[in-house]
Amino acid sequence: MTARYVRHPEIRITALEGEGMVLHLGERRYFSVNETGLVLLEALQRPCTMGELAAAIRDEYDVSEAEATATTTAFLEQCLDARVVSRTEA
Amino acid sequence: MSDPAGAVEIRGPEPLAGRVRAWLSEGRLASPRDSAIDVIEAPAEPNQLATPDHHRDGVRVWVARGPNDPIRLHWDDWHTAAEIRPDGTARLTIAPPVAADIEHHAPWILVTAIALLFRRGGLFHLHAAAAVGPGETGWVLVGNSASGKSTTAALMARRGWHVATDDIAFLQRDSRFGVVVRGFRSRLALRAGGHALLGAEGGTPLGRREKIGYWAEELGGAWRASVAPDYLVFPEVRGDRTTFEPIRRGEAIRGLFDRSFWPLIDPAGTEEQLALLKDLAARAQCFRASLAPDLFEAPGLLADFVPQAS
């Protein structure tokens, strides 16, 4: 079983110069998001594994696999708490 | 500039309907589509059977779940309710004491109604002041009701600037500038402190709002229908010296949404609104400002405090 993560369909994002805002229409809440978060939310438009998300970070930034995984894990935890992202097992 | 074309029909008993009609007419903001507002003078009680989606500061809101759903609001203390329908009609049930002083309540009840009606026609409400200074420089000040917007707008008018609004702005797509800020014309409403600083004679007491109102023309300025934004400022009244601090454009988007959060109530048009907020933040130079009494001594007003690029 592999966990996959995907963005909630009612998420809207607007951003400029690597920083922006996430609007969750379903939850009627909004958040600020940084450059790394924008990279991950872009990738999360389709279901992704943790490894695929970490790879998306490494495609953009010169960081180690461990750093990319730690960043991704922390961001996913926040997104799962806020129901911005859902997790499925496949 | 693509001017909106439409009319808002106000239906209901006089004199209430006539006073709402007069407020709207004074605003000189053309509706982006034909709309109708039914005003009913009667106390409204909230629907106790349906839990509101928001209940804050004495206002209950039942949001639109889909594009064909109405939006319902209830102001607890005022026993007043609004229902905004997607077909461009609205019904306002206004308690008699509120109806008797409808101009005082307009910034909440009537502005909410037109904000929700107009957003489906491409006009998106933003809690902001907007003005044009020397050299056709467009200024937009975004902030809450005590952030210094009105006093600054009045000072701008006193220096001959063209003021679109001190409080009720609407964003609109524009073929030339990308985005413009349209102003709802109303009296610039000064609290006692701002009024004393301005030192202007005359003015009109604004009902129970304990403010003094001036048309921009009464202060030596003029009204301007729309402003192409060059400077986007998030002000607060603080300290002894006026200061400007550049902010990131992404931060500005968040600040704009804080004062234009209508997608949380009506998701229709969200993408268009977010695109306008982004374009506004991208087009303008963005600052956070502390406003202080020394602003009144500055010949160029806000422009004197903008940090110069090195």
Short mmCIF file of C-alpha atoms in Angstrom, two decimals, chain B residues 3 13 56 62 90 127 144 147 149 156 164 231 243 261 286:
data_model
loop_
_atom_site.label_atom_id
_atom_site.label_comp_id
_atom_site.label_asym_id
_atom_site.label_seq_id
_atom_site.Cartn_x
_atom_site.Cartn_y
_atom_site.Cartn_z
CA ASP B 3 -17.90 50.97 -18.25
CA PRO B 13 -42.57 51.40 0.59
CA ARG B 56 -19.24 36.90 14.02
CA TRP B 62 -25.56 31.45 5.44
CA ALA B 90 -32.17 40.88 -3.29
CA HIS B 127 -12.60 47.96 1.82
CA ASN B 144 -10.07 48.66 8.47
CA SER B 147 -6.68 52.82 9.82
CA LYS B 149 -8.13 56.03 5.28
CA MET B 156 -5.96 64.63 -0.20
CA ALA B 164 -12.86 58.21 -5.57
CA TYR B 231 0.67 52.77 -5.02
CA THR B 243 6.79 55.98 7.73
CA PHE B 261 -13.10 38.21 1.61
CA CYS B 286 3.19 47.98 -2.19
#
